Short mmCIF file of C-alpha atoms in Angstrom, two decimals:
data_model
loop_
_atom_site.label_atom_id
_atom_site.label_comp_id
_atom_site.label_asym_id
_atom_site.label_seq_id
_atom_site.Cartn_x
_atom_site.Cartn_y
_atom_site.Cartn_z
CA UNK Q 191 -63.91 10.12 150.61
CA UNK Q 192 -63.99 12.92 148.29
CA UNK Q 193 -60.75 14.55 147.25
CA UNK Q 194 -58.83 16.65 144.89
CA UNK Q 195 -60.95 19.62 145.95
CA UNK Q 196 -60.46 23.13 146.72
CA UNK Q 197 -62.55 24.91 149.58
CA UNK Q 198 -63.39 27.99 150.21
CA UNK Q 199 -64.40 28.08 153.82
CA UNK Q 200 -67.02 31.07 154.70
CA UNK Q 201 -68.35 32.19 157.92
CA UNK Q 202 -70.93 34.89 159.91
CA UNK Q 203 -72.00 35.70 162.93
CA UNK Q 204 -74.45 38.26 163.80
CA UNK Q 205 -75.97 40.15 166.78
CA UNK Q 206 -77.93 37.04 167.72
CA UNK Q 207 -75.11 35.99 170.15
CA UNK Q 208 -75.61 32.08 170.68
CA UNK Q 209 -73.94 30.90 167.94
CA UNK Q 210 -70.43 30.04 167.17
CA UNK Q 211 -68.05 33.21 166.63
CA UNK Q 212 -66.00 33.07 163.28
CA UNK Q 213 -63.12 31.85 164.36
CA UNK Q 214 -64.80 28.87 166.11
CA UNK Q 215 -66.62 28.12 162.54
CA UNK Q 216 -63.90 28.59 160.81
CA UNK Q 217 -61.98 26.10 163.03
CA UNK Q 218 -64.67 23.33 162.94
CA UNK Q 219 -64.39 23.79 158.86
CA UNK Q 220 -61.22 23.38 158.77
CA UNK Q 221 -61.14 20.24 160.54
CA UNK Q 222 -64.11 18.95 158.03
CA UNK Q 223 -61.92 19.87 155.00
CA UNK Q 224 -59.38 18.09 156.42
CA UNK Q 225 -61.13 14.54 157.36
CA UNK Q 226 -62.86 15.09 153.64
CA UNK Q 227 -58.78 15.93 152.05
CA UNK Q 228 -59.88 19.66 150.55
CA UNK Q 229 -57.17 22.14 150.13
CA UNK Q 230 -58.58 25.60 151.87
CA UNK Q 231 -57.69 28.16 149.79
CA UNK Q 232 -59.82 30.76 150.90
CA UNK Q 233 -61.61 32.04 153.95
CA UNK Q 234 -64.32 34.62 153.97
CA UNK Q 235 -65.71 36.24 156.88
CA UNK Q 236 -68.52 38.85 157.77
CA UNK Q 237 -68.16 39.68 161.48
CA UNK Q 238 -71.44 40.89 163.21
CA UNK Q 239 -73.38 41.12 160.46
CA UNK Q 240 -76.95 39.88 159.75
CA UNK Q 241 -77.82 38.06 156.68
CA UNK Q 242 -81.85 38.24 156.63
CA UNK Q 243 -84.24 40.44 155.32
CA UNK Q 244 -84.27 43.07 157.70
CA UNK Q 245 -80.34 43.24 158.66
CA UNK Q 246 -80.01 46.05 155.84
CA UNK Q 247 -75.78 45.23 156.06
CA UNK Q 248 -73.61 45.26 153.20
CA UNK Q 249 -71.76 41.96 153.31
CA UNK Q 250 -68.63 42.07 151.62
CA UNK Q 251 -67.32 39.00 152.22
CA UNK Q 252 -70.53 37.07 150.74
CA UNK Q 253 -70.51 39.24 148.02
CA UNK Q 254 -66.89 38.12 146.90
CA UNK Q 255 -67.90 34.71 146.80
CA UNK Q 256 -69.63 35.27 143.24
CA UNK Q 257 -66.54 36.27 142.28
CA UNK Q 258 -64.10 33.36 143.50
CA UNK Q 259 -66.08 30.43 143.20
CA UNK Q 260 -64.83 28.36 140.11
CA UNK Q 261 -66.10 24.97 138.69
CA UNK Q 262 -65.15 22.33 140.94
CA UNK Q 263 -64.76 24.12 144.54
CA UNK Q 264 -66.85 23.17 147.49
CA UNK Q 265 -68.49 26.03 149.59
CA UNK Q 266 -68.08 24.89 153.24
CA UNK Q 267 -70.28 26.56 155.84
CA UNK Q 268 -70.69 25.60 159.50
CA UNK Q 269 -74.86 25.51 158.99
CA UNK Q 270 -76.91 26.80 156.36
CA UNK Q 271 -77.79 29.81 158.05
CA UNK Q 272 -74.39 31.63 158.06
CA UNK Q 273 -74.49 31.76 154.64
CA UNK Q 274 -78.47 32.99 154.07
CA UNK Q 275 -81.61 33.97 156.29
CA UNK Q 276 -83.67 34.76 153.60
CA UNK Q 277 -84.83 32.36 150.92
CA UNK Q 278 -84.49 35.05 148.15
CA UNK Q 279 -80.80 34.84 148.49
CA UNK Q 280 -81.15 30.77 148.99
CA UNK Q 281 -82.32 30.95 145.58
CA UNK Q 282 -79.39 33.29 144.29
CA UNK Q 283 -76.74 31.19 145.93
CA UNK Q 284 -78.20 27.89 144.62
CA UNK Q 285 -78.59 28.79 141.30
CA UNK Q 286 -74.56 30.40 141.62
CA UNK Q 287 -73.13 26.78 142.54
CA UNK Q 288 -75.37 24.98 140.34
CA UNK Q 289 -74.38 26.90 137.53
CA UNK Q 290 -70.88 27.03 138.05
CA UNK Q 291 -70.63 23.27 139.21
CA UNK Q 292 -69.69 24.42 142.91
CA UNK Q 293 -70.68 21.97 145.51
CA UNK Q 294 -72.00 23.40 148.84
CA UNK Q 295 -71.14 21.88 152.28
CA UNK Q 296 -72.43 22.22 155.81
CA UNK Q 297 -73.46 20.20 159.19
CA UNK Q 298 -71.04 17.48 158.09
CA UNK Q 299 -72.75 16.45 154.59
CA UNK Q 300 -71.65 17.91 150.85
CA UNK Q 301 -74.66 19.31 148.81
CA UNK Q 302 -74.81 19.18 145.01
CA UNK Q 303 -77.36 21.97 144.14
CA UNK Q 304 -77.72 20.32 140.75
CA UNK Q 305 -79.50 17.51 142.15
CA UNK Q 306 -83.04 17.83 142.78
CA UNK Q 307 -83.34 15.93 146.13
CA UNK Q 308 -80.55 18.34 147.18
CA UNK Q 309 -82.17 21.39 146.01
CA UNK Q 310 -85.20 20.73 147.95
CA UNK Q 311 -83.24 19.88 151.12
CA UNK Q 312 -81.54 22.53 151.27
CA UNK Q 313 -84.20 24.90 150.24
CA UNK Q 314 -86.44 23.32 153.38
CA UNK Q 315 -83.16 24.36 155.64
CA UNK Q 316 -83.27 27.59 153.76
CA UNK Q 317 -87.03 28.37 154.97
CA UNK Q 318 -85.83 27.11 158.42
CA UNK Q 319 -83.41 29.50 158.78
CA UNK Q 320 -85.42 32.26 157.33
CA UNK Q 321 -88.19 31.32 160.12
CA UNK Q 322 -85.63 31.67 162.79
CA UNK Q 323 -84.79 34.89 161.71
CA UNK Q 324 -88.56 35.95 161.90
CA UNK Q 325 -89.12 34.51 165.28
CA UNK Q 326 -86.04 36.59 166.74
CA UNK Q 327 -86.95 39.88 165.35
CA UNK Q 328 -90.06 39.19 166.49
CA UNK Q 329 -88.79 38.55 169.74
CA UNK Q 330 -86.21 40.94 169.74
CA UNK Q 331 -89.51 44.02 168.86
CA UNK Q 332 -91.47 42.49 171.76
CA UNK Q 333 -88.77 43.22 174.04
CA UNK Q 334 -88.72 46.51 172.66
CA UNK Q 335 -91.99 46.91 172.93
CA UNK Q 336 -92.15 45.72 176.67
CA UNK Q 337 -88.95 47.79 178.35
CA UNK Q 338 -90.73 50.93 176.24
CA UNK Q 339 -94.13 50.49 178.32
CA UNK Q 340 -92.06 49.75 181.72
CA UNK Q 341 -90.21 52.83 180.92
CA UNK Q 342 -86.92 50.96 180.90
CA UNK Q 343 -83.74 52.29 179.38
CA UNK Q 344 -82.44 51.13 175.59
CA UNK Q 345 -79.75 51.69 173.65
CA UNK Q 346 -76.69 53.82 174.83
CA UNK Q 347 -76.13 55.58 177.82
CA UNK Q 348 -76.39 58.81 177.43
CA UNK Q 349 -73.54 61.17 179.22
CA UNK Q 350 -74.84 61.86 182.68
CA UNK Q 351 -76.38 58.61 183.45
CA UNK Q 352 -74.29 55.09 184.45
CA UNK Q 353 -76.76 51.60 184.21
CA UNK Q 354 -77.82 49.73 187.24
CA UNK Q 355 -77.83 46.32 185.89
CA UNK Q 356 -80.04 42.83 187.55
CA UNK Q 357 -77.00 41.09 189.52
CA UNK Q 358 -78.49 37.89 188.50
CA UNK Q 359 -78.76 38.52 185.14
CA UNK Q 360 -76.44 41.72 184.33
CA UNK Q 361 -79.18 43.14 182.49
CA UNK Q 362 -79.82 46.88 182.14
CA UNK Q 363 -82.58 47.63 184.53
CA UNK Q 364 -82.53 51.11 184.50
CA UNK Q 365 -80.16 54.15 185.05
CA UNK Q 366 -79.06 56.72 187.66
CA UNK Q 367 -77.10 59.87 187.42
CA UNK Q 368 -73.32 59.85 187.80
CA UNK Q 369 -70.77 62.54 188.15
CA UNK Q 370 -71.47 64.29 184.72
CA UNK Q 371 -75.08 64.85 185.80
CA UNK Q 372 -74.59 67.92 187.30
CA UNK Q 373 -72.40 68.87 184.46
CA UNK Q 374 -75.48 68.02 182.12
CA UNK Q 375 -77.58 69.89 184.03
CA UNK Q 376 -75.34 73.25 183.72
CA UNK Q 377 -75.25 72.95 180.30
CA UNK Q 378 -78.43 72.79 179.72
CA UNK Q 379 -78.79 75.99 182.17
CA UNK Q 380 -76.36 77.61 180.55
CA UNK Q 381 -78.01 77.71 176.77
CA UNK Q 382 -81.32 78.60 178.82
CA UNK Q 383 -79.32 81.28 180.23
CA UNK Q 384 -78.03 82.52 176.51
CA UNK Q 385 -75.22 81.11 176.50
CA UNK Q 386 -73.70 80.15 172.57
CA UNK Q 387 -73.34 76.72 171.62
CA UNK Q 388 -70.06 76.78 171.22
CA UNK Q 389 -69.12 78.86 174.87
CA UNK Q 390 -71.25 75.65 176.59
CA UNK Q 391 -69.14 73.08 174.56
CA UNK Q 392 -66.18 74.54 175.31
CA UNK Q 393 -67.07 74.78 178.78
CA UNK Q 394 -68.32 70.96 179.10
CA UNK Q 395 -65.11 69.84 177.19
CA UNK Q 396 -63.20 71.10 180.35
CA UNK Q 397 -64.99 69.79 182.80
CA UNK Q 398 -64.36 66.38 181.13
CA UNK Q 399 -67.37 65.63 178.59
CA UNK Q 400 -65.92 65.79 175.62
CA UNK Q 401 -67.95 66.02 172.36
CA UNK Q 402 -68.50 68.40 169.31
CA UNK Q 403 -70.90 71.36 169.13
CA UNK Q 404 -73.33 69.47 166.81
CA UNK Q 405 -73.01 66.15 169.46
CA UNK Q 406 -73.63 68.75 172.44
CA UNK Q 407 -76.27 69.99 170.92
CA UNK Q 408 -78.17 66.71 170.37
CA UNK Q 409 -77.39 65.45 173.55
CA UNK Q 410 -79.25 68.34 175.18
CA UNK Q 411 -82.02 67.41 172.84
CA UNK Q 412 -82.76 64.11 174.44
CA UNK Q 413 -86.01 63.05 175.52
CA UNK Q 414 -83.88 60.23 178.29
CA UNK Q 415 -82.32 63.43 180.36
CA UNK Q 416 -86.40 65.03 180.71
CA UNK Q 417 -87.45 61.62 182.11
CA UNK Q 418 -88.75 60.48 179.26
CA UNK Q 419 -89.14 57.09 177.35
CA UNK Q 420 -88.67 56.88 173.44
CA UNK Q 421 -89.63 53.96 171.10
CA UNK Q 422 -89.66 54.37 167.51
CA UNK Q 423 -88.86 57.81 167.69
CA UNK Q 424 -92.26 58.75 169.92
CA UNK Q 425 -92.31 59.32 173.29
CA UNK Q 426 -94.37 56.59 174.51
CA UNK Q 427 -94.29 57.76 178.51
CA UNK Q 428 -92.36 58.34 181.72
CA UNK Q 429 -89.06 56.56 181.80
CA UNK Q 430 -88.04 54.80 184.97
CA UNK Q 431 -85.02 56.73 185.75
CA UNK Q 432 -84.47 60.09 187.42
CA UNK Q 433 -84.69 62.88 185.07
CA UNK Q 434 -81.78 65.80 185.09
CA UNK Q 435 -84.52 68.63 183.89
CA UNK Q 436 -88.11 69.06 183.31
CA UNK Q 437 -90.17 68.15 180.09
CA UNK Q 438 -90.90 71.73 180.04
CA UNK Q 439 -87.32 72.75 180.36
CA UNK Q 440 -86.47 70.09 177.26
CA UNK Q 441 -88.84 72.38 175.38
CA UNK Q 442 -87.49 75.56 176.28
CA UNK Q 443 -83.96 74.05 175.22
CA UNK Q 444 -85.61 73.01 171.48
CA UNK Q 445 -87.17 76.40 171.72
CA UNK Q 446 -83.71 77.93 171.84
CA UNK Q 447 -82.15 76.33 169.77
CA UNK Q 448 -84.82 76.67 166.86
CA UNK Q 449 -84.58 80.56 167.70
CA UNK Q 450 -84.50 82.40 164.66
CA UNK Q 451 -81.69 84.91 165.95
CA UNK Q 452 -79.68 81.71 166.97
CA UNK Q 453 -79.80 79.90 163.48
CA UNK Q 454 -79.00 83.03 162.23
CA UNK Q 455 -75.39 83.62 164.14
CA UNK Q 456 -74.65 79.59 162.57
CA UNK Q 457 -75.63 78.14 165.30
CA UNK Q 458 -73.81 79.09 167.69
CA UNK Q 459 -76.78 81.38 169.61
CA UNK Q 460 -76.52 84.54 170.61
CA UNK Q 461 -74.26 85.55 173.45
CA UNK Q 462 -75.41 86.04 176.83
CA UNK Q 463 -75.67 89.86 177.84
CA UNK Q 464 -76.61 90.21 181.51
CA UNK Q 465 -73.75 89.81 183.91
CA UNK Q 466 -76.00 87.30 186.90
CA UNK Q 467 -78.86 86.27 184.65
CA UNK Q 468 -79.35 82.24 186.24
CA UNK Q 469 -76.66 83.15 188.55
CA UNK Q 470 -78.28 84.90 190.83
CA UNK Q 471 -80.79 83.02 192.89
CA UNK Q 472 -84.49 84.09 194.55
CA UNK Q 473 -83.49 83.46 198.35
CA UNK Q 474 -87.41 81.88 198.49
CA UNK Q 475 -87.46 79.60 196.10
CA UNK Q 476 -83.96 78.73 194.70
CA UNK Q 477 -84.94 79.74 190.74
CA UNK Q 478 -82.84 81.57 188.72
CA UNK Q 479 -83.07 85.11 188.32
CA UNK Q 480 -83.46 86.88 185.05
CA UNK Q 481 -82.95 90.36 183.71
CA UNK Q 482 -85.93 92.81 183.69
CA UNK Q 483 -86.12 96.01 181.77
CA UNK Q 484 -89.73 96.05 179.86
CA UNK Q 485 -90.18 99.35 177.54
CA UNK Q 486 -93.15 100.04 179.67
CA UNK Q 487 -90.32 100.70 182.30
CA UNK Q 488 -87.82 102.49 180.37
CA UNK Q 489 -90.10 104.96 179.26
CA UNK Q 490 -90.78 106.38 182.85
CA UNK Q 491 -86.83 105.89 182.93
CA UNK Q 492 -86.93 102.99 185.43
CA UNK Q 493 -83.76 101.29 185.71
CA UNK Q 494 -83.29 97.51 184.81
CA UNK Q 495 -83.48 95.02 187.68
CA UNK Q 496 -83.64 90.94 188.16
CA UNK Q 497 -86.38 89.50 189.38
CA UNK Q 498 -87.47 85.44 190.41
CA UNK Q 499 -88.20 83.80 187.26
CA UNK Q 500 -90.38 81.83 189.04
CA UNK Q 501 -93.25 83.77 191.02
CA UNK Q 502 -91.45 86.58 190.95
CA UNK Q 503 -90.74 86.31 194.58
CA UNK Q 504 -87.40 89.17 194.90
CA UNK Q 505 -86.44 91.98 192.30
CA UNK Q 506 -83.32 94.16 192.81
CA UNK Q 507 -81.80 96.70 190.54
CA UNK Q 508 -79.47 95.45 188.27
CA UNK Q 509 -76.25 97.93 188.42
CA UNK Q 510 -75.91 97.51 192.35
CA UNK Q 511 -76.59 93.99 192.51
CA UNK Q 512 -73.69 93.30 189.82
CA UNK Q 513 -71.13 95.92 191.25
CA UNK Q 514 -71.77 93.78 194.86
CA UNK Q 515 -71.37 90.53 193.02
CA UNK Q 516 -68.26 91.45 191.67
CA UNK Q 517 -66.57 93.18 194.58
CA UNK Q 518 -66.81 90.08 196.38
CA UNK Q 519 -65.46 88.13 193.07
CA UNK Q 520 -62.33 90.35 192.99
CA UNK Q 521 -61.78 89.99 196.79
CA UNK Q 522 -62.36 86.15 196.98
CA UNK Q 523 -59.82 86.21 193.88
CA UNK Q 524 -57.28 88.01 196.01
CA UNK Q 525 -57.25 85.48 198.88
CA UNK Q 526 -56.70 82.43 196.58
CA UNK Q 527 -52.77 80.94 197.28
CA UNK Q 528 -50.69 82.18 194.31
CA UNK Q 529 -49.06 78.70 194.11
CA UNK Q 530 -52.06 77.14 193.39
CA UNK Q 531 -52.78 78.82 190.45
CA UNK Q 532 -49.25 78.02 188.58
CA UNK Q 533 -50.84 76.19 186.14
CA UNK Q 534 -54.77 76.83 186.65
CA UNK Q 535 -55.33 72.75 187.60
CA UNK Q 536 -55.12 72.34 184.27
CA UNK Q 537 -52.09 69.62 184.70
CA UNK Q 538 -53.87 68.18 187.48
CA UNK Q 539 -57.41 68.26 185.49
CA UNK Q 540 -55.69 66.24 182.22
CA UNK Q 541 -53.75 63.56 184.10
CA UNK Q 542 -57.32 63.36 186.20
CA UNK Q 543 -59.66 62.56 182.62
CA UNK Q 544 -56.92 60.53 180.99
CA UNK Q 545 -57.06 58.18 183.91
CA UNK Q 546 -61.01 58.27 183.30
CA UNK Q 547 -60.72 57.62 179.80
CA UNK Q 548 -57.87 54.65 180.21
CA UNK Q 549 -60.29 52.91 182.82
CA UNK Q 550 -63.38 53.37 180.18
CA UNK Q 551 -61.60 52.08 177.62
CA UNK Q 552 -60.92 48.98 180.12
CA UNK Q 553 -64.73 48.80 180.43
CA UNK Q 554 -65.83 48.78 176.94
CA UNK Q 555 -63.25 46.29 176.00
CA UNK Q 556 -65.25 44.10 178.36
CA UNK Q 557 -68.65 45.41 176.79
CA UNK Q 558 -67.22 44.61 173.25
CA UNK Q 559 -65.77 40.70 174.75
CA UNK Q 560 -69.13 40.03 176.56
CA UNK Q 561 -71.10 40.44 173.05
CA UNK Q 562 -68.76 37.89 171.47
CA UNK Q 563 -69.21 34.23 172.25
CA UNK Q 564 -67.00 32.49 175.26
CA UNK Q 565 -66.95 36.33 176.61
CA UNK Q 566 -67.81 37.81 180.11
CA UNK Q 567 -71.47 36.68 181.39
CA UNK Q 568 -73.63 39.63 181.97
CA UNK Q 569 -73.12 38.59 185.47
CA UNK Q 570 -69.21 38.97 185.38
CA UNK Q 571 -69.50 42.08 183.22
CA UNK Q 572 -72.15 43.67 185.93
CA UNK Q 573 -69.60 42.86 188.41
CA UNK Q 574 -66.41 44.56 186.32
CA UNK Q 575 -68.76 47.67 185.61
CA UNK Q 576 -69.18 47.63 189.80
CA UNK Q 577 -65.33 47.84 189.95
CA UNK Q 578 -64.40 50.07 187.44
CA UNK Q 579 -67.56 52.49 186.92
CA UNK Q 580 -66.53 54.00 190.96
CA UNK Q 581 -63.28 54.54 189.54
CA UNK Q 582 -63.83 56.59 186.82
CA UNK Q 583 -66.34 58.45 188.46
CA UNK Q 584 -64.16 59.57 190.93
CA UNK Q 585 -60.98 59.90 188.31
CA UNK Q 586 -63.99 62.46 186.90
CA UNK Q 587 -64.66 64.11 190.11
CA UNK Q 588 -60.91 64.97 190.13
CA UNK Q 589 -60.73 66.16 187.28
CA UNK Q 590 -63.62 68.75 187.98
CA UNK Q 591 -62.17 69.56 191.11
CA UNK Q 592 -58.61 70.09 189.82
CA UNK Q 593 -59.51 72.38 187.06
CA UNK Q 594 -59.75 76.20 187.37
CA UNK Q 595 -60.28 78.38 184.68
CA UNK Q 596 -57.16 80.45 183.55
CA UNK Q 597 -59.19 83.20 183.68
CA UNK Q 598 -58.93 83.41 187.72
CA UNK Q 599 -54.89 83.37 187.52
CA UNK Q 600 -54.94 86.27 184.89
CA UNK Q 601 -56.91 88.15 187.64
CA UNK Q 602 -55.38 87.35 190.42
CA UNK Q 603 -52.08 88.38 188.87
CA UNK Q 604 -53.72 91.47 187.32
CA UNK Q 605 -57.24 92.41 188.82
CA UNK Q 606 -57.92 95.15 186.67
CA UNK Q 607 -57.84 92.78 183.38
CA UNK Q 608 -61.44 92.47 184.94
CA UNK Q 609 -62.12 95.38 182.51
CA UNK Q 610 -61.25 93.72 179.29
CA UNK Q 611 -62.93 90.26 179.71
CA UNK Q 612 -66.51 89.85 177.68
CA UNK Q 613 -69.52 89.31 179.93
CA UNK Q 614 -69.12 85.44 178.85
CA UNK Q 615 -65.63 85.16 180.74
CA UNK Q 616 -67.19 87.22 183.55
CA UNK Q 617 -69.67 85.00 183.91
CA UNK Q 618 -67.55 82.29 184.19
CA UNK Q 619 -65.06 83.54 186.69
CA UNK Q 620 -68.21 84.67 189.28
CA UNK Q 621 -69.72 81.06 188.65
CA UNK Q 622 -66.28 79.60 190.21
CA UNK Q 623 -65.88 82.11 192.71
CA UNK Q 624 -69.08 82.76 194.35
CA UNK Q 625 -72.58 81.60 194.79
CA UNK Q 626 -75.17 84.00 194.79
CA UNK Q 627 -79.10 84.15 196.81
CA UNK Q 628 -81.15 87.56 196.80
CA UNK Q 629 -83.20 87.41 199.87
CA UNK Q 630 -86.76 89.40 200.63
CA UNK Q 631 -85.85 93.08 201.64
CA UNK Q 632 -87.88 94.99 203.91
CA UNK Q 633 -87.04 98.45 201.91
CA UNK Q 634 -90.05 99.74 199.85
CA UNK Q 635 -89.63 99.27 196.45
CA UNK Q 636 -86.61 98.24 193.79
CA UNK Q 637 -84.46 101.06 193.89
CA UNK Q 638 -84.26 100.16 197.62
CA UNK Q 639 -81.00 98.26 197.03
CA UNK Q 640 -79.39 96.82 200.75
CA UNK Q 641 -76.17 94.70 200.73
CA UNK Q 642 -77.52 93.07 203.77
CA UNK Q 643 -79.98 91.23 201.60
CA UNK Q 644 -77.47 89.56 199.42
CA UNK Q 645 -75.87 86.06 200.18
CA UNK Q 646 -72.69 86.23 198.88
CA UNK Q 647 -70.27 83.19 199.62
CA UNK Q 648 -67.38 81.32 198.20
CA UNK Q 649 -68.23 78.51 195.56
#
């Protein structure tokens, strides 16, 4: 038995989840040193970080070893492969201990890298493990390359979408839109519409999907929410999960934002000016309407109007449309119960998306434990995600339903702050109130205008 020896006890684990966690090598070290009568007087750790070629990690805890190894000590590793995938730093470590007279110990037998019949038995386990790591990226691209082609989902959820996992395996088999879709999808409206940046963040952040401007704004970038598939930064095809817009939609939103006017006001985009543009509907085919005044029009002095973006199925004049719209905003305002509006939801709203966020934070701690080894199954995870995921959406759905913009309180205690508010806030207070659908007229012309022709009802 070899004594009068100091250890210094070192241990990995990557991504590649069948191995032994840290702690577990650490534990079956320690009980090595112990039958061999070494003194531990170190342990080292990197926690889910690769050591081959292509891992790219900083490992701290390997690198300190150069500095901490002294003539004499034993390096104890649970296999060869914890310490090294990649034979180039084989070479560096075996030429550290054999230099410095540091033995090297793992799968039960001691190592002296001085010896030649050593060296080379090691430096065969070295090209093993360096194989192994080949064969798993190699795996780990094909799979890659197969859920790309199938259009199945990788990577992180995006906001919007929950997974639907295999319940025999707990895989990720594809996705479906949650509560926050609909959310997504106004947000992306709203920059269509001309919103800012910043007006659609703030917005989003209240109905419970928090983020910054710059996070917003990439999120509405995504290829995933137009239906489509990405691998390797292309998109490769259609993606088997419901989309929340159009491709042609994504690239009106990449259009906007790359506007020069917008990059110009910092990024925030340049505020929306027409009082129903998007809000108003065509009552034939549901599309948003948009503002219409073209110079050819105001030089014969015709007034401005909205029209169907989308076959340009209705048109009205602007000024009487709006001064409808917001006649019945003002008088749905005035038949709201005071009480209700003592604090705007907004109590109601927060208690609401902390319980969301306490009961995500459950869920990801069982993400995080099923990655580790002697975790959840993906079976038993796909089971606790079927538990908890209903819960939080409708903690969520609360919280949408519980908020009410201040706004409609400042009104309905003073209606004639309606005067003061910016077109933005306007906006925002019809979009809660009312909904809005211009239906075909049988007068001749646009300046025709008939209330009878606009559907005007409570949100």
């Amino acid at each position: 038995m070899m004594t009068s020896m100091e250890a210094v006890i070192y241990a990995r684990v990557s991504q590649d989840h069948g191995t032994r966690s840290v702690q577990e090598q650490e534990r079956e070290c320690r009980e090595f040193c112990d039958r061999q009568g070494w003194n531990v007087t170190r342990v080292l750790t990197d926690n889910d970080i690769g050591a081959s070629r292509y891992s790219g990690k900083d490992r701290p805890a390997y690198r300190e070893l150069k500095e901490i190894l002294r003539p004499g000590d034993v390096l104890v590793t649970w296999e060869a492969s914890r310490a090294q995938r990649d034979l180039a730093a084989y070479v560096e470590l075996r030429n550290l201990c054999a230099d410095r007279g540091v033995k090297w110990a793992y799968n039960g037998r001691v190592f002296d890298l001085s010896d030649g019949d050593d060296r080379f038995g090691t430096g065969l386990d070295a090209l093993l493990a360096e194989k192994e790591a080949e064969q798993i990226r190699a795996r780990v691209l094909r799979g890659k390359r197969s859920a790309a082609a199938e259009g199945r989902p990788s990577g992180k959820t995006p906001p919007g979408y929950r997974p639907v996992r295999d319940p025999r395996t707990g895989r990720t088999v594809t996705w479906e839109p949650d509560e926050v879709a609909p959310v997504m999808q106004e947000a992306a409206r709203r920059i269509l519409e001309g919103e800012t940046l910043r007006e659609v963040t703030r917005w989003a952040n209240e109905q419970g999907v928090t983020g910054t401007h710059r996070q917003m704004r990439d999120r509405l970038h995504l290829a995933s929410y137009a239906g489509l598939r990405v691998h390797q930064g292309k998109v490769v095809g259609e993606a088997n999960w419901p989309a929340l817009w159009s491709p042609e939609q994504r690239d009106q939103i990449i259009a906007a934002f790359a506007d020069p006017a917008r990059r110009a006001s910092g990024g925030g985009g340049v505020p929306v000016r027409h009082l129903l543009a998007g809000i108003a509907r065509c009552g034939v085919c549901g599309a948003g309407m948009r503002h219409y005044w073209p110079p050819s029009a105001q030089k014969i002095s015709a007034p401005p109007a909205y029209v169907c973006s989308d076959g340009l199925h209705v048109r009205r004049q602007a000024k009487p449309l709006e001064k409808a719209v917001v006649r019945a905003t003002l008088a749905r305002i005035r038949t709201i119960d005071r009480a209700q509006l003592a604090d705007d939801g907004g109590a109601a709203a927060a208690a609401a998306r902390r319980e969301a966020q306490e009961l995500q934070d459950r869920l990801d701690e069982f993400t995080v434990a099923a990655a580790e080894p002697g975790g959840p199954s993906p079976r038993a995870l796909a089971a606790i995600e079927q538990k908890l995921q209903p819960q939080i959406d409708a903690a969520l759905a609360r919280a949408r339903a519980s908020y009410r913009s201040p706004l409609i309180g400042r009104l309905a205690e003073n209606p004639e702050d309606w005067t003061v508010l910016t077109v933005v806030e306007r906006r925002e207070v019809i979009r809660s109130m009312v909904t809005v659908r211009v239906m075909p007229t049988q007068s001749r012309g646009v300046a025709g205008f008939r209330r009878e022709d606009v559907e005007i009802h409570p949100a």
